[in-house]
Short mmCIF file of C-alpha atoms in Angstrom, two decimals:
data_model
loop_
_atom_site.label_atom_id
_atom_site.label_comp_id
_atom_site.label_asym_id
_atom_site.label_seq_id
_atom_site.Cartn_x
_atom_site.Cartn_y
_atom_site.Cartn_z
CA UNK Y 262 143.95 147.15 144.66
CA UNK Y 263 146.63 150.01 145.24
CA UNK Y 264 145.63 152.86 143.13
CA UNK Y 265 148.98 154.58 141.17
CA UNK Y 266 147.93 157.88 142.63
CA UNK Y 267 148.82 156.87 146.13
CA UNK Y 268 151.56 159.46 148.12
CA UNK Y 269 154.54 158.61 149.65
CA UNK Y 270 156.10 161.48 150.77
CA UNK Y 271 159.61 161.26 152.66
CA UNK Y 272 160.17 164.96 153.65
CA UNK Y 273 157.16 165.10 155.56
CA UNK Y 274 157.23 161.31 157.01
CA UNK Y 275 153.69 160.22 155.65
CA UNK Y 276 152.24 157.29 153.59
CA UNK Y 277 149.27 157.02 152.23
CA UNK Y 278 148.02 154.02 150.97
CA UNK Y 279 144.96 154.91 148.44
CA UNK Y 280 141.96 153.13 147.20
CA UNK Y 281 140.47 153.17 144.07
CA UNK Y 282 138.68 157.28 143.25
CA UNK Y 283 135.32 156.08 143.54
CA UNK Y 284 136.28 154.00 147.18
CA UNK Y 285 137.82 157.29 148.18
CA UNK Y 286 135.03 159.46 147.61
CA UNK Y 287 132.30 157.25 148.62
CA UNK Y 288 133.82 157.28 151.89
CA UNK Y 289 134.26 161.04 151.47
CA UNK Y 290 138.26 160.26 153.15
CA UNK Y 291 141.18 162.51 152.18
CA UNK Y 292 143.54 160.97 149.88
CA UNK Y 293 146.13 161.67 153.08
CA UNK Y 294 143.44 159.65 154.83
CA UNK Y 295 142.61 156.56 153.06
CA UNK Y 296 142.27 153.58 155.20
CA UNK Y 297 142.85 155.78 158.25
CA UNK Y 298 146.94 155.35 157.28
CA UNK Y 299 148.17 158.79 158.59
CA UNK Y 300 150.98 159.86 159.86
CA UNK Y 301 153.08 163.08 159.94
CA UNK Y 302 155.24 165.52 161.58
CA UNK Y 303 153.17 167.93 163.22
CA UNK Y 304 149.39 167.17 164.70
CA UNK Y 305 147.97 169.57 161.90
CA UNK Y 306 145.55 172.76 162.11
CA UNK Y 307 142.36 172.53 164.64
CA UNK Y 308 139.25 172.83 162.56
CA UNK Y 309 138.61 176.36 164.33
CA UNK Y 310 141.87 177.70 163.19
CA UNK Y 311 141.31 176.17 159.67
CA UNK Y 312 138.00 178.21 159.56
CA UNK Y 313 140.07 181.08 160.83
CA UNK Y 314 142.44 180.85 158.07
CA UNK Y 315 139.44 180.46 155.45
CA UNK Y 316 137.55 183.73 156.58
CA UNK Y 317 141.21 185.54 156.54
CA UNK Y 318 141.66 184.24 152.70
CA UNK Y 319 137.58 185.54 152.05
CA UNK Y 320 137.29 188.24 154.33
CA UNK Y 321 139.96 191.42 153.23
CA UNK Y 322 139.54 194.60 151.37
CA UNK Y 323 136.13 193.65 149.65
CA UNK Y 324 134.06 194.23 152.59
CA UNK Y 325 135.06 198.10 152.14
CA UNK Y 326 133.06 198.62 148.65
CA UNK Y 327 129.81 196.06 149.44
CA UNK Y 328 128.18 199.31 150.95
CA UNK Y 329 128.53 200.71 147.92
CA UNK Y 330 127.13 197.66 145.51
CA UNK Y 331 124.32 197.84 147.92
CA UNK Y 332 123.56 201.65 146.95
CA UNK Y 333 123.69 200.54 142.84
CA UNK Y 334 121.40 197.25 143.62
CA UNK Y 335 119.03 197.86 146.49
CA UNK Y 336 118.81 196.18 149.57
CA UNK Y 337 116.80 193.12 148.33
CA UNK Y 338 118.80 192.84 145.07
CA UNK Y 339 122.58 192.82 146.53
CA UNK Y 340 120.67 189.94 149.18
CA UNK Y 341 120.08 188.03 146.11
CA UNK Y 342 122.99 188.50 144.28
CA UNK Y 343 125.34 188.14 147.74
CA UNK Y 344 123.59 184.61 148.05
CA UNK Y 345 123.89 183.47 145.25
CA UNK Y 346 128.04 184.25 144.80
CA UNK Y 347 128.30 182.90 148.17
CA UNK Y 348 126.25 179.97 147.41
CA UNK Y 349 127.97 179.44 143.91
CA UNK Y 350 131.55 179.76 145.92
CA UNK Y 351 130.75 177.27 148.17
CA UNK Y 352 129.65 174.80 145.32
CA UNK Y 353 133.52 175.71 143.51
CA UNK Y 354 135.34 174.46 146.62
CA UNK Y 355 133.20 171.39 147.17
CA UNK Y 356 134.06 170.61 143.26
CA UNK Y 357 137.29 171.42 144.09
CA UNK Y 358 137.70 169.01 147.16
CA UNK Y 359 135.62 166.29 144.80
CA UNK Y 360 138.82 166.89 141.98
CA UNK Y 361 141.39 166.45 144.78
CA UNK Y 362 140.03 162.85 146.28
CA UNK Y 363 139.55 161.68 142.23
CA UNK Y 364 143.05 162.71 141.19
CA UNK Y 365 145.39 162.39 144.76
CA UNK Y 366 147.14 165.49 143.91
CA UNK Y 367 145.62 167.66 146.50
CA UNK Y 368 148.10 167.33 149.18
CA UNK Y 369 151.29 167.23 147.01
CA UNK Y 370 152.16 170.23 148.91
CA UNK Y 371 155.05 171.06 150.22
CA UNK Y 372 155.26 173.60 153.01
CA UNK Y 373 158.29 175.17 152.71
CA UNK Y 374 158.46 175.29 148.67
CA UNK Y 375 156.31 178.43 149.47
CA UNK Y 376 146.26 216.90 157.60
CA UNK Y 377 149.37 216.66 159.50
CA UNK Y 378 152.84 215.84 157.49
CA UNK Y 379 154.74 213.86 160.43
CA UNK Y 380 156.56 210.86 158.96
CA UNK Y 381 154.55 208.52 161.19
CA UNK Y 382 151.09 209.82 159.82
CA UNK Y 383 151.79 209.62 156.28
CA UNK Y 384 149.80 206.82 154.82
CA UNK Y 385 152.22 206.01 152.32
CA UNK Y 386 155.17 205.93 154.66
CA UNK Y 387 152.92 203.64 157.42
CA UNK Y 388 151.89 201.45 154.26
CA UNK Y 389 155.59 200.34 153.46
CA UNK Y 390 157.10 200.60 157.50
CA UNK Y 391 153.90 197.71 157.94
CA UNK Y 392 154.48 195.57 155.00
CA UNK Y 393 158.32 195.15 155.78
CA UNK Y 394 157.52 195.05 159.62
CA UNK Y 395 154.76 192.64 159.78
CA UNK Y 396 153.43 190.81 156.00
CA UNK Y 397 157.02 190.17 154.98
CA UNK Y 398 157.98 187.95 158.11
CA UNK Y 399 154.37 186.52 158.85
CA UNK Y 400 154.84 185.35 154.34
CA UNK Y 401 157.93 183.97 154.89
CA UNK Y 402 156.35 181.48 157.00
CA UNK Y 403 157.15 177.62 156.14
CA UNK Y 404 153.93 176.74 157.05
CA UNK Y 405 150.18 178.14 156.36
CA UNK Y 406 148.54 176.52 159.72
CA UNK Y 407 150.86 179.11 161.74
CA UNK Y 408 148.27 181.75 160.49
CA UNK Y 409 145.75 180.34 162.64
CA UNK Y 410 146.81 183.14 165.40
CA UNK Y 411 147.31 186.23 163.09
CA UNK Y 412 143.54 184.62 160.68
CA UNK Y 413 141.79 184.87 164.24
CA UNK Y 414 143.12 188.32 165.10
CA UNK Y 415 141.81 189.47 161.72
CA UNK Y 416 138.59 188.15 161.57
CA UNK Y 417 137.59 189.83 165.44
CA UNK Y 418 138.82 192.91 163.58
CA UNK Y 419 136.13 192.30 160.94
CA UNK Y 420 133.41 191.40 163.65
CA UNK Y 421 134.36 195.08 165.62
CA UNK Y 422 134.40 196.81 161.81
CA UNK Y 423 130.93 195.64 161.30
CA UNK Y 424 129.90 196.45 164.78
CA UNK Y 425 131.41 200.13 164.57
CA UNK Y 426 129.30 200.76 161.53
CA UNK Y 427 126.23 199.84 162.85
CA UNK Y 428 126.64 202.12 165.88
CA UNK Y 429 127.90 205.32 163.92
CA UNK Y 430 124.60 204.80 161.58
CA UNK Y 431 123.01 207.22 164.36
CA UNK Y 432 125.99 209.33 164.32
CA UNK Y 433 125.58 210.82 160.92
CA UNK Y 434 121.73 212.59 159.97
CA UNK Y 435 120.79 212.36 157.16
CA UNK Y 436 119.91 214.11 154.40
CA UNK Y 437 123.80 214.21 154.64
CA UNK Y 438 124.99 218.10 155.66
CA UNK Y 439 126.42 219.88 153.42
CA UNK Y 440 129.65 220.92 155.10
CA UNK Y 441 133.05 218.69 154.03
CA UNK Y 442 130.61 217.20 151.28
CA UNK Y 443 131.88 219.15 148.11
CA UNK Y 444 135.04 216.81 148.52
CA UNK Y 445 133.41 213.47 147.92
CA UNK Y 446 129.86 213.72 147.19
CA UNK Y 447 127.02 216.03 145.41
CA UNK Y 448 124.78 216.54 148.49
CA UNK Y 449 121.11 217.28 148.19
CA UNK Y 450 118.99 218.50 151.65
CA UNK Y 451 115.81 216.38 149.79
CA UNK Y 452 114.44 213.86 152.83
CA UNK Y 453 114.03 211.49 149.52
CA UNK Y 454 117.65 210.72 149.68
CA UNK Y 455 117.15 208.95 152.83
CA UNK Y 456 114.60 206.33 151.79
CA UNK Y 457 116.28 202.67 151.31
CA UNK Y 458 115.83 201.07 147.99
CA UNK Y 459 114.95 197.63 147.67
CA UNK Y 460 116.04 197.33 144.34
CA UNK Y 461 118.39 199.98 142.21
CA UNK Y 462 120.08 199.77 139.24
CA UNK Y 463 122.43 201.92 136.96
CA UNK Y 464 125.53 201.68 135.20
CA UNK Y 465 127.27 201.03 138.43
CA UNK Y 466 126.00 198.12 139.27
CA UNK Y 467 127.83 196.36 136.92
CA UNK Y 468 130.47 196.58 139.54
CA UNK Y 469 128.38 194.12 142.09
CA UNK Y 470 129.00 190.52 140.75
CA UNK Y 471 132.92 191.38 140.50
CA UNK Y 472 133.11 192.55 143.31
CA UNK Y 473 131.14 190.56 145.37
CA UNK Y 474 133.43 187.76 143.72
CA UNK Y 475 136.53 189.41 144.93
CA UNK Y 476 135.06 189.39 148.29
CA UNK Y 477 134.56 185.62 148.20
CA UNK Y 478 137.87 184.31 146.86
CA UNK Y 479 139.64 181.72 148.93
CA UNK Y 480 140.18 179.00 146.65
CA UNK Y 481 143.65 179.96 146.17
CA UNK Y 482 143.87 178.59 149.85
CA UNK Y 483 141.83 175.98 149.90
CA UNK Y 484 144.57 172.92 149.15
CA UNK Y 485 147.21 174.47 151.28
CA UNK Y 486 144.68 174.58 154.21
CA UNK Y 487 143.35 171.34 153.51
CA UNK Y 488 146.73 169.60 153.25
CA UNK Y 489 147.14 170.81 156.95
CA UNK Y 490 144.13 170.41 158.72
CA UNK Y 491 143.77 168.22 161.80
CA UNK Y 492 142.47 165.05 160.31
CA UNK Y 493 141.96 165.74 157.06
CA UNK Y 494 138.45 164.69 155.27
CA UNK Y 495 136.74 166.40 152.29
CA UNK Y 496 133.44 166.46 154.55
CA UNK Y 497 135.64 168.01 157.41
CA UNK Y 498 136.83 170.58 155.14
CA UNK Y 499 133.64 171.03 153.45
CA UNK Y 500 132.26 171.84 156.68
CA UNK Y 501 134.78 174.35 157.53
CA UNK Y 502 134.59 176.31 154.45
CA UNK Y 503 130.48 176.19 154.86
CA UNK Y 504 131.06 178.25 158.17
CA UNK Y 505 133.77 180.47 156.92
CA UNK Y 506 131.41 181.34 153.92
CA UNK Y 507 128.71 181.32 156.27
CA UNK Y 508 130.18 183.71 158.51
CA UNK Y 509 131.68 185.90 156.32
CA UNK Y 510 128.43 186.33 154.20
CA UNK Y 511 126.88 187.47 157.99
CA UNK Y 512 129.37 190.37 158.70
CA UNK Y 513 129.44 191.35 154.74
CA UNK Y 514 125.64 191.51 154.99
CA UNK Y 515 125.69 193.67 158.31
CA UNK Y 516 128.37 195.79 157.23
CA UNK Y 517 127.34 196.56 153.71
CA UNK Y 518 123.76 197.18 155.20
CA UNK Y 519 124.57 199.93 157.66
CA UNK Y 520 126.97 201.39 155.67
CA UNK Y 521 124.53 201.91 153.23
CA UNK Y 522 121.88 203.47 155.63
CA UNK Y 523 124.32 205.74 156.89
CA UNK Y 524 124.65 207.35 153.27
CA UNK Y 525 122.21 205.75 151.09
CA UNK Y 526 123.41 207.29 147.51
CA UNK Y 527 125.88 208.77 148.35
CA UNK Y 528 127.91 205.94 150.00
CA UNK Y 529 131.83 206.14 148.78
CA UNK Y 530 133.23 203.32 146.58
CA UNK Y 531 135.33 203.08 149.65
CA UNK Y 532 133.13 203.28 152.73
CA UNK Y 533 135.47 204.33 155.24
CA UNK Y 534 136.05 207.49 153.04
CA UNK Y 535 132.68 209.30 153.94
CA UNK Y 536 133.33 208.74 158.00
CA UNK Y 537 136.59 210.23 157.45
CA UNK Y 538 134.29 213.35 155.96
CA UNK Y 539 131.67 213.29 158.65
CA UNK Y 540 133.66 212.50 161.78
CA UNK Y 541 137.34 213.19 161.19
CA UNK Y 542 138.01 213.40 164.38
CA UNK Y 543 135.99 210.12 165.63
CA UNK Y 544 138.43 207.88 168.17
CA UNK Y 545 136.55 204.71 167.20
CA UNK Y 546 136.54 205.59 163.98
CA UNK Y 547 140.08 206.32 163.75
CA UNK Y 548 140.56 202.93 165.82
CA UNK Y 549 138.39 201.16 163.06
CA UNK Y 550 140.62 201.99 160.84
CA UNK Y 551 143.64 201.28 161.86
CA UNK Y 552 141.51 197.42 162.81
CA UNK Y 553 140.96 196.72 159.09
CA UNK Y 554 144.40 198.06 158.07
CA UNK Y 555 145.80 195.24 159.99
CA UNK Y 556 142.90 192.76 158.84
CA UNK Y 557 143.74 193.76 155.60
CA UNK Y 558 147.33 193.31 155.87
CA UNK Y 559 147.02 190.41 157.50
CA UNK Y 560 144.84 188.61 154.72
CA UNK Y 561 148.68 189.06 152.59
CA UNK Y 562 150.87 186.80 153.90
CA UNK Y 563 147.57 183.94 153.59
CA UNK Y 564 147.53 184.79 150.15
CA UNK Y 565 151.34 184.75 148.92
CA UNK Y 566 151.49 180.42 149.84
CA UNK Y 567 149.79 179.50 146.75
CA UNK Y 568 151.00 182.49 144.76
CA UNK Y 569 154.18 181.93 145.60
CA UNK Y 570 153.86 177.82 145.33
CA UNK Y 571 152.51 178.38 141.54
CA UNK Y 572 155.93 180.05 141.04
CA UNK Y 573 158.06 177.77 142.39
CA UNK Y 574 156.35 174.74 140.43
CA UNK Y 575 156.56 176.40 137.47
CA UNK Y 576 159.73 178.20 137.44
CA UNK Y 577 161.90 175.70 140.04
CA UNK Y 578 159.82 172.55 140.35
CA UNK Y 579 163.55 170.42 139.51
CA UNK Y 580 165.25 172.27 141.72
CA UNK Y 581 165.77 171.66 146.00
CA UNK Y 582 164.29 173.90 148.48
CA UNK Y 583 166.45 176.81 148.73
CA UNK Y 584 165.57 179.67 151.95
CA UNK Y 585 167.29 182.46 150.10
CA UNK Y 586 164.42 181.71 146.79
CA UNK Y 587 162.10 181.13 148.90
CA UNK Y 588 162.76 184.59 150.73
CA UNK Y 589 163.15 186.31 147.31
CA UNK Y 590 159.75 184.91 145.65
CA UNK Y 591 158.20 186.19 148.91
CA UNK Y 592 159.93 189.68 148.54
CA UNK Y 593 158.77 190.43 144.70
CA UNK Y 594 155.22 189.41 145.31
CA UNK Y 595 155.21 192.17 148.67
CA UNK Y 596 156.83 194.61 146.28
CA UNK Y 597 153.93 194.27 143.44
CA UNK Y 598 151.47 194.69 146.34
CA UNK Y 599 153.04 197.42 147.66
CA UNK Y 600 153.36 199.47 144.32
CA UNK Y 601 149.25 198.59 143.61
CA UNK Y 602 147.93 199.69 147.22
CA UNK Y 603 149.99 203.31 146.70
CA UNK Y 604 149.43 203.73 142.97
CA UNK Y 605 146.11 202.70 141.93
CA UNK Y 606 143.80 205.47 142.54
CA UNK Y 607 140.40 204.35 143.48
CA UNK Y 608 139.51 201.01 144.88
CA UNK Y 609 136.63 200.05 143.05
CA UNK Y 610 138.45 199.68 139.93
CA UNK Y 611 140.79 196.78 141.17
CA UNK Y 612 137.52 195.20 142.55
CA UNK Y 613 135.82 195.12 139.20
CA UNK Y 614 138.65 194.69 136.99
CA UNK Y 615 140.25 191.75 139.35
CA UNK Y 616 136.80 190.66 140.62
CA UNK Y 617 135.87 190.13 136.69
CA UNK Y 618 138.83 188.28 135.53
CA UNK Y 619 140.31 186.70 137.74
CA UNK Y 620 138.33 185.72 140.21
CA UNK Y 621 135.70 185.00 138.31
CA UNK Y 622 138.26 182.33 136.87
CA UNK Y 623 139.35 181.01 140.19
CA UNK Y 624 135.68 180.37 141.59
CA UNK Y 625 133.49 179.97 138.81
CA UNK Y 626 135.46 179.23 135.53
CA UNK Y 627 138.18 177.19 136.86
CA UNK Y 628 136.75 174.61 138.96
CA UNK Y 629 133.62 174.01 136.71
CA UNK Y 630 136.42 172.95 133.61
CA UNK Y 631 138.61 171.03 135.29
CA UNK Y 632 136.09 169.16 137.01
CA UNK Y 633 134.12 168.57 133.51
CA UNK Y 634 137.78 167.51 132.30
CA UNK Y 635 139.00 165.53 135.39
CA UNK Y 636 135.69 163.66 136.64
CA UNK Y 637 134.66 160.38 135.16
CA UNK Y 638 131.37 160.61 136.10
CA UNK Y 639 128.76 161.06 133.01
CA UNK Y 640 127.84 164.21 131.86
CA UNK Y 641 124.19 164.05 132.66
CA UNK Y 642 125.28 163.39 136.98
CA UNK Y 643 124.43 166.26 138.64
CA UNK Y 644 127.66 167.35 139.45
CA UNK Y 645 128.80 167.41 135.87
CA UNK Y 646 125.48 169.72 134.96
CA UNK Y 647 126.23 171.46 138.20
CA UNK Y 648 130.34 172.30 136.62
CA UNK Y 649 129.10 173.00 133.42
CA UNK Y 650 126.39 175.86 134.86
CA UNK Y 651 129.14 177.09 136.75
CA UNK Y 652 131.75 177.10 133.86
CA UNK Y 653 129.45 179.07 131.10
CA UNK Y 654 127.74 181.41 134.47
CA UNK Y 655 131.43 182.58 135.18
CA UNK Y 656 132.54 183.12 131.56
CA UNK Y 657 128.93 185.41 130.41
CA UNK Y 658 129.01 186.90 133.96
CA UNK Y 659 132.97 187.87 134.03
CA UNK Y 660 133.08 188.78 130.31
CA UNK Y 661 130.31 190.96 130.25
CA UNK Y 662 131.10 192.80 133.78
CA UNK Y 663 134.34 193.58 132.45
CA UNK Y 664 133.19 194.68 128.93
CA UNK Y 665 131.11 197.34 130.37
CA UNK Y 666 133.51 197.99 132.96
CA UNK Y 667 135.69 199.14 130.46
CA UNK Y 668 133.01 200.99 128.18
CA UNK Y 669 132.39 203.03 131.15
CA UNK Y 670 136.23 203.64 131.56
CA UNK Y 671 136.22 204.97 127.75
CA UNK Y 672 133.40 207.31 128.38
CA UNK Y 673 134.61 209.18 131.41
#
């Protein structure tokens, strides 16, 4: 029997004929895939490139303050708490996929409705050449598999990041010295600074679930990847974002680890901020930098597809494909960017305030309540009990990390 959620899509020259939900999932087949009835334009997105994509949409400005959680939690504590967000993460997307082959709405996607003072040395100045230069052409993009190149470039960025920091752990001694130090840091000569803590806690770490969370978001991504993977399957899919969590969680792990034994307590919300103090001069360093700049930047353009698909469906969802909205959508979302990298003073604060609310939504709130709303399956199954642990976890967890996120706001 032909289910009414079956796809027929003209533009893009596939059919789909669809079984029942339960058929569908049993057979763990894409709704694009049902029956093996496929067909489309283009080939679609190697699995390898797919993960690629995936560790881009993870992997971006959060691996710069895990050093940092690390120093408020203790070695063994951020372990646990690393695990378990990546763990919990990985759950959201495979309740995600589950949603997508129950409803047959995940693939009705659309591509296209998506201390010197020289000029050239100012951060600033660099930040807004690179954004018109590079993430406004690579977001205008009709297509989010075409990432695949620029998602691989970024993530052997990451891999040479977390190399470089465990190399230049012998490069700085510790206790710390004192000179450049009054800057960032209140430096002590006491050899007890330079003891590891397993476990630490202090009104800091209420900064580690948020922004470990930050670090893990890809869900925005997920559909728009999936829709254009080679051979699209939920297990297929579920296995690639397994090794892109998988892999990520390895270089945040090694990163955040030697970063924090290069500083121990006194480890910048920002890591690369105390090697700028301690070897200014440092070609790798300065090479490292200008790495995760572009691994950064290039995490952007993965990023505006769905943002700048929810706008379209909510704002032009009657109206044809147009290039010149398209190309304007893509342009206001770069601007916002823009203004929040040069105007919001330290890092850390968009990781907890961002890594509380809204990501905590998109991983843990969000898919836990729709699937408890969408899912027919009775409350007791596993998965249901599984969605609702994730649904009340994200709300106490996001709520109160942003509660005293704030209280700590009011009493500096």
């Amino acid at each position: 029997m032909q289910a009414p959620w079956g796809i027929v899509d003209a533009e893009r020259s596939w059919y789909v004929s669809a079984e029942e939900p339960e058929e569908a999932e049993a057979e763990e087949l894409s709704p694009l895939l049902s029956n093996e009835l496929y067909r489309q334009e283009s080939p679609g997105v190697s699995f390898g490139f797919s993960v690629f994509n995936l560790m881009n949409a993870i992997m971006g400005s959060g691996i710069l303050g895990l050093a940092y959680v690390m120093a408020h939690t203790g070695i063994l504590g951020f372990s646990f708490l690393l695990l378990i967000v990546a763990l919990l993460a990985s759950y959201s997307v495979h309740l995600l996929l589950s949603m997508c082959i129950q409803t047959g709405d995940g693939c009705r996607y659309h591509p296209n409705s998506e201390y010197w003072r020289s000029w050239y040395l100012d951060g600033q100045t660099l930040l807004i050449i690179i954004c018109v230069g590079i993430v406004f052409p690579l977001a205008l993009l009709p297509k989010i598999g075409f990432l695949g190149y620029t998602s691989s470039l970024s993530f052997f960025f990451m891999v040479f990041f977390a190399l470089v920091i465990v190399i230049k752990k012998w490069s700085i001694p510790c206790p710390l010295p004192l000179i450049y130090a009054e800057q960032y840091f209140q430096i002590s000569n006491a050899t007890d600074d330079c003891k590891p803590k397993l476990f630490h806690f202090s009104k800091e770490s209420v900064y580690a679930i948020p922004t470990m969370a930050f670090s893990f978001l890809c869900h925005t991504s997920i559909l728009p990847i999936y829709c254009e993977l080679q051979s699209p399957s939920k297990k297929r899919m579920q296995n690639a974002t397994h090794t892109a969590i998988a892999l990520s969680f390895l270089i945040y792990f090694i990163s955040a680890l030697f970063g924090y034994l290069t500083f121990y307590d006194k480890v910048a919300s920002e890591l690369l901020q105390g090697y700028s103090i301690y070897l200014p001069r440092d070609v790798v360093i300065l090479t490292v930098k200008l790495c995760i700049l572009f691994a950064v930047l290039l995490t952007v353009p993965l990023i505006h597809f769905p943002a700048r698909k929810a706008l379209m469906m909510m704002f032009f969802s009657n109206f044809p494909f147009s290039w010149i909205r398209h190309s304007l959508i893509t342009l206001a979302l770069n601007i916002i960017i823009v203004l929040l990298a040069l105007y919001v003073p330290d890092i850390r604060n968009i990781f907890g305030v961002v890594g509380s609310s809204t990501s905590a939504c998109l991983i843990f709130v969000f898919p836990g309540l729709f699937y408890l709303k969408l899912s027919r399956e009775d409350f007791l199954s596993w998965k249901k009990l599984g969605a609702f642990v994730l649904l009340i976890f994200g709300i106490l967890v996001g709520n109160f990390s942003l509660a005293l996120i704030i209280f700590n706001w009011i009493n500096k």
